[in-house]
Short mmCIF file of C-alpha atoms and ligand atoms in Angstrom, two decimals:
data_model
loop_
_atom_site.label_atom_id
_atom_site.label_comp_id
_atom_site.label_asym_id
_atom_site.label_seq_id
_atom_site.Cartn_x
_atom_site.Cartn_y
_atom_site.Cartn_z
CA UNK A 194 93.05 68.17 103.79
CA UNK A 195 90.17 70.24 102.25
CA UNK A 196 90.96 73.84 102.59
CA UNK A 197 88.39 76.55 101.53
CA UNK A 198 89.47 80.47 100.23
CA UNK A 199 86.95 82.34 101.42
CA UNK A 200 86.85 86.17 100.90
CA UNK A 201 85.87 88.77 98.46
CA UNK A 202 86.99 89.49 94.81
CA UNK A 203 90.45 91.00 95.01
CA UNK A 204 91.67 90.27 98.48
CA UNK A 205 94.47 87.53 97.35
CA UNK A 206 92.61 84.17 97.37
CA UNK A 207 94.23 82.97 94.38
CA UNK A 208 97.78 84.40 95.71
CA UNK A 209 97.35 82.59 98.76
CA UNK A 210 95.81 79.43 97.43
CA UNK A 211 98.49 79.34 94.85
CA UNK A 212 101.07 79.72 97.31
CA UNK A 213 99.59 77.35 100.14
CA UNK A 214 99.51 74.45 96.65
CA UNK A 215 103.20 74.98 95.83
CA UNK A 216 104.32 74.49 99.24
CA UNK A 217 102.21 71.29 100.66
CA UNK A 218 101.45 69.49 96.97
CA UNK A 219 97.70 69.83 97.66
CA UNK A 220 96.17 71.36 94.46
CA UNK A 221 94.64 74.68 93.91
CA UNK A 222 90.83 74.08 92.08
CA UNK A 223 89.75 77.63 91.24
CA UNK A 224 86.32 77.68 89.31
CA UNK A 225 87.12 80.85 88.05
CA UNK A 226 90.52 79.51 86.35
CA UNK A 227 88.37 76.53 84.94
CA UNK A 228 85.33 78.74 83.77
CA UNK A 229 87.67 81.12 81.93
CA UNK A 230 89.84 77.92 80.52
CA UNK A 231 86.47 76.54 79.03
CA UNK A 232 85.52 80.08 78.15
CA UNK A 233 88.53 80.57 75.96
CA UNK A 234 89.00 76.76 74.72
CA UNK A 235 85.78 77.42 73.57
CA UNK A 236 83.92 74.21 75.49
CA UNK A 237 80.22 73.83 75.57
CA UNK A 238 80.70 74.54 79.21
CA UNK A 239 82.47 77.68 78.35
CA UNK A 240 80.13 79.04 75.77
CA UNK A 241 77.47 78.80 78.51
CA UNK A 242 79.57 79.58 81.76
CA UNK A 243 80.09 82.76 79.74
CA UNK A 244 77.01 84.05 79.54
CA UNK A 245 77.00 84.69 83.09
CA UNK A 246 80.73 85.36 83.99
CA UNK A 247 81.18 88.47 81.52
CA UNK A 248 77.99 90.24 83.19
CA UNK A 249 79.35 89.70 86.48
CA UNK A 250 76.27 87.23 87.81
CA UNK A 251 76.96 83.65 89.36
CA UNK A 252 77.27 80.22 86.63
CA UNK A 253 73.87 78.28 88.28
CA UNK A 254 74.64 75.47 90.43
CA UNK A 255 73.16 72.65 87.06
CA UNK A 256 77.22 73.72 85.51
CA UNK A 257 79.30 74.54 88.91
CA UNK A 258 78.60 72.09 91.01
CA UNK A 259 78.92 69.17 88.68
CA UNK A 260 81.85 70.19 87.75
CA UNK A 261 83.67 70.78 91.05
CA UNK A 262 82.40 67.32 91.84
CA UNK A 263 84.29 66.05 88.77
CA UNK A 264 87.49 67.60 89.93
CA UNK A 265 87.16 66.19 93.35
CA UNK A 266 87.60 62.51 92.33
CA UNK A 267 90.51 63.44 89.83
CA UNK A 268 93.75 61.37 91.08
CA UNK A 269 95.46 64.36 92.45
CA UNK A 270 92.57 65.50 94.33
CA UNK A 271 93.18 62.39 96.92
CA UNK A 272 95.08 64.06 99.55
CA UNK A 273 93.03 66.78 99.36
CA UNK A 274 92.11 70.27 97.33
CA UNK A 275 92.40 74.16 97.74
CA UNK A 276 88.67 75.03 96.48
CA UNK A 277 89.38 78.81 95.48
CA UNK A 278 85.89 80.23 94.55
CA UNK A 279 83.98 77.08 95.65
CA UNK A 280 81.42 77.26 97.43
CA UNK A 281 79.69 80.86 97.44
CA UNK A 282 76.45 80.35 98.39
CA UNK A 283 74.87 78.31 101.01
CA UNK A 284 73.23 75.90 98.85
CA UNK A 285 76.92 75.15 97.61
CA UNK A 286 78.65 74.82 100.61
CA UNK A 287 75.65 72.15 101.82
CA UNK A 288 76.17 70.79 98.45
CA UNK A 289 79.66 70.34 99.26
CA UNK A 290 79.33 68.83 102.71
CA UNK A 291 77.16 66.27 100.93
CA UNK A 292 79.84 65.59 98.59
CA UNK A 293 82.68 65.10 100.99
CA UNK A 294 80.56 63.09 103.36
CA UNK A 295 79.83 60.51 100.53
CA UNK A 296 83.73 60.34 99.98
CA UNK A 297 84.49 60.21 103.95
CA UNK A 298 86.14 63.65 103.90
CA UNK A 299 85.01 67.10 105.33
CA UNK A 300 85.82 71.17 105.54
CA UNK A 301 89.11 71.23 107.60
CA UNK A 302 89.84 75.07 107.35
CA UNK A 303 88.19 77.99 105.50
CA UNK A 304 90.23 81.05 105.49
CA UNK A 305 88.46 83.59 105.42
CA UNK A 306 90.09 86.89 103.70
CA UNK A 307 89.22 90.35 104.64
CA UNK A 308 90.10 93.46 102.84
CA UNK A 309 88.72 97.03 103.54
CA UNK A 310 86.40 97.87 100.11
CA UNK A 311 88.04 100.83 99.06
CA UNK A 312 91.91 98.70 97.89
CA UNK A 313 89.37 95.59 96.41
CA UNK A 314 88.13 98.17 94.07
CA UNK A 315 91.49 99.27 93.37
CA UNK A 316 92.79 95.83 93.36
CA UNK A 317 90.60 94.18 90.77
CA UNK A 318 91.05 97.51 88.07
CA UNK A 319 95.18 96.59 88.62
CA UNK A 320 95.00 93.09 88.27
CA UNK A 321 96.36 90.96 85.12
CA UNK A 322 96.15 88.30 84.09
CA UNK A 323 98.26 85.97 81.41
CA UNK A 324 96.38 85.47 77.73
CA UNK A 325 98.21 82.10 77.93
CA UNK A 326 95.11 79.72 78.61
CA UNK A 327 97.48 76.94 80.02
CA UNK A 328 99.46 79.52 82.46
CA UNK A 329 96.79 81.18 85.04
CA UNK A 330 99.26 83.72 86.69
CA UNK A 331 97.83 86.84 88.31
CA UNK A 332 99.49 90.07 88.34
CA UNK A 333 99.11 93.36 89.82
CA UNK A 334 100.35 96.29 88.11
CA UNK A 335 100.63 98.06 91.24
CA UNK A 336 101.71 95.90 93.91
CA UNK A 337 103.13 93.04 91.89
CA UNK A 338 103.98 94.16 88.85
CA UNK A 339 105.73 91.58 86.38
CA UNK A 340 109.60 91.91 85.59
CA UNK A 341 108.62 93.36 82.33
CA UNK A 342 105.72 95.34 81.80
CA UNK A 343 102.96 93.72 79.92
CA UNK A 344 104.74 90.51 79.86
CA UNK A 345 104.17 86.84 82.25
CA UNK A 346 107.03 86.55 83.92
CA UNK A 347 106.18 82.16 83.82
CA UNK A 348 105.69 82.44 80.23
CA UNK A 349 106.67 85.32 78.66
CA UNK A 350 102.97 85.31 77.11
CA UNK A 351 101.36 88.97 77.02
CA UNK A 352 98.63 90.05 79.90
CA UNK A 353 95.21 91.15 79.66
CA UNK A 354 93.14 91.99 81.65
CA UNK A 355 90.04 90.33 82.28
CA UNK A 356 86.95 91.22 81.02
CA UNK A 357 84.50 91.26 84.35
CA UNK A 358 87.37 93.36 86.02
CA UNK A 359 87.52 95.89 82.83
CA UNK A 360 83.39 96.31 83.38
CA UNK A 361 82.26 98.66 86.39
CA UNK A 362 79.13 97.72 86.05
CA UNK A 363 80.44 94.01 86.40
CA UNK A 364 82.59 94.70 89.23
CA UNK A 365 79.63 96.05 90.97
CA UNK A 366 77.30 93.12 90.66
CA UNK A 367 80.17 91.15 91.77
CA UNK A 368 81.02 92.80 94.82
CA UNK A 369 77.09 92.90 95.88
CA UNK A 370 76.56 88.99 95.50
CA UNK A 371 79.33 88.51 97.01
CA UNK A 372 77.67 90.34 100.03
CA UNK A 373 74.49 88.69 99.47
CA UNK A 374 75.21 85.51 98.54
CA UNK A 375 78.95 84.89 99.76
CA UNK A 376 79.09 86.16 102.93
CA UNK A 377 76.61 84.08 104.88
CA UNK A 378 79.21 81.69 104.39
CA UNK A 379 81.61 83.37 106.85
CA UNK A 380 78.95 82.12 109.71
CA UNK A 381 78.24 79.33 108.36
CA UNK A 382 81.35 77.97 108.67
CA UNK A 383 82.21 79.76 111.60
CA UNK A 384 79.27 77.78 113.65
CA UNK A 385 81.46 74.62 112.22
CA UNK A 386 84.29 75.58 114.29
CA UNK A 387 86.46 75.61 110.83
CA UNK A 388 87.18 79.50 110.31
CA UNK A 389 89.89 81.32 110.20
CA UNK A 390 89.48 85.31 109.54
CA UNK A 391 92.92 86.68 108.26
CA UNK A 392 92.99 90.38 107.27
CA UNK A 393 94.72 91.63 103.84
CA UNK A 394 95.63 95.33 103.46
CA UNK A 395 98.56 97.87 102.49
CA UNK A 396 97.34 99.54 105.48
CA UNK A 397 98.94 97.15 107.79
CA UNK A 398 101.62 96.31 105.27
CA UNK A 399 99.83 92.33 105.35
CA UNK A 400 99.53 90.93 101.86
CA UNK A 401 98.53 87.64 100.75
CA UNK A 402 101.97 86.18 100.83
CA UNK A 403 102.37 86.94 104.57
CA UNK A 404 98.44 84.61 105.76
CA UNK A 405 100.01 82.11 103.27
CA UNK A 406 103.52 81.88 105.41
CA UNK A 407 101.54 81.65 108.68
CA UNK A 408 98.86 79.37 107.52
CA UNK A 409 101.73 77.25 106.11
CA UNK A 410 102.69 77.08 109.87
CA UNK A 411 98.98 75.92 111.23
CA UNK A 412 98.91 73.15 108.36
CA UNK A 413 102.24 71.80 108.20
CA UNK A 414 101.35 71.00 112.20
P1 ADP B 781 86.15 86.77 91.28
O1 ADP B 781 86.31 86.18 92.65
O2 ADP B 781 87.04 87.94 91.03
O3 ADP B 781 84.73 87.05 90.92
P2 ADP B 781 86.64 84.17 90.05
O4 ADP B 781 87.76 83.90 89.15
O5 ADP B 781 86.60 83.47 91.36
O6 ADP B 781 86.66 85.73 90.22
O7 ADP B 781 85.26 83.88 89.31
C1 ADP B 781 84.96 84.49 88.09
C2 ADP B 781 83.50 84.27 87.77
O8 ADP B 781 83.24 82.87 87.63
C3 ADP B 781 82.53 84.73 88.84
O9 ADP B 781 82.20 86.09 88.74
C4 ADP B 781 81.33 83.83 88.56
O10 ADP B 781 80.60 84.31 87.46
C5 ADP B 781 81.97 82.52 88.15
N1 ADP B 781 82.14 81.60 89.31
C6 ADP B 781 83.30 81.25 89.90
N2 ADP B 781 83.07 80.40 90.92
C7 ADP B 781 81.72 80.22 90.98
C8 ADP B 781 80.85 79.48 91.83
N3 ADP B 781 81.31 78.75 92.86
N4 ADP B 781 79.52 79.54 91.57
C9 ADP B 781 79.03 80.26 90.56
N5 ADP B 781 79.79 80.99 89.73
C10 ADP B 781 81.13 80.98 89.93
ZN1 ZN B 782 101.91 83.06 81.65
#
């Protein structure tokens, strides 16, 4: 099954996608965990990837979509994959279809995650995330705060947090390409009979683990 995480920065994709992978076996690919792996194991990809991750711009398609079509004939990847950040732009997601086609596969869901702007903000400038480059585990010092402060509770490795989401400037540019560039996806997909809108906010006390429990419901079907 090829799921997509659609939705802006801070409205839970990871959380969900890393809950939706624990429960069904189907692994979570998250460009942004493997651009920030490279990026601190100090890869070639990394070193480049880098130059346009700590501004806040998109990694051009020559170094994403490569890579993402790497991951997608790993071993694990035969059942199927969460993409988490993959594809967000048009020219990816038809980049994608391309892809699957070739391997007889195609887009079986894209959830698509809404959150009202004003808690993204004030989601990204709480979240944390582990310094330990083999344990990806996302915090929030607000609404999920770890069972010691400063400290993974997986690893017991001290948090940081990252650099784009320490940057205003970065958050910014972030949050406007995802409008520009991001959200045509919602339609295009949508025409493809694939999407699934599911909204994320304190305001109607629905968090990311609460989609993941009723999308577990529409899958396991
Ligand atoms: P966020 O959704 O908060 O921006 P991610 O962890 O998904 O965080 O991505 C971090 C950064 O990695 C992005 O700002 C972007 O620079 C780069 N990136 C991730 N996925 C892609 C992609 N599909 N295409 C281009 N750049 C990407
Ligand atoms: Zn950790």
């Amino acid at each position: 099954m090829i799921i997509i995480m659609l939705g802006a920065q801070g409205t839970g994709k990871g959380t969900v996608a890393g809950i939706l992978s624990k429960e069904t076996g189907i692994p979570q690919v998250s460009t942004g965990d493997i651009f920030r792996k490279n990026i601190s194991d100090k890869t070639e990809l990394g070193i480049k990837a880098n130059e346009y991750i700590s501004s806040g711009n998109l990694v051009p398609d020559e170094i994403t979509v490569p890579m993402v079509q790497d991951r997608l004939t790993w071993d694990d990847a035969k059942n199927g994959v969460i993409l988490d950040g993959f594809p967000r732009t048009i020219e990816q997601a038809e980049k994608l279809d391309e892809m699957l086609n070739k391997m007889g596969k195609k887009v079986d869901l894209v959830v698509n995650l809404v959150t009202p702007r004003d808690e993204i903000i004030d989601r990204m400038v709480t979240r944390r995330i582990c310094s330990n480059k083999d344990c990806k585990a996302s915090y929030n010092i607000k609404l999920d705060p770890p069972k010691v402060e400063g400290i993974c509770d997986k690893c017991g490795s001290p948090l940081k947090q990252r650099e784009d989401d320490s940057d205003p400037e970065a958050i910014n540019r972030r949050l406007e390409i995802y409008e520009e560039k991001t959200s045509p996806l919602v339609k295009y997909y949508e025409d493809k009979g694939v999407l699934r809108t599911e909204k994320v906010s304190i305001s109607i006390n629905r968090m990311g683990a609460d989609v993941a429990k009723d999308l577990l419901e529409i899958i396991k079907k």
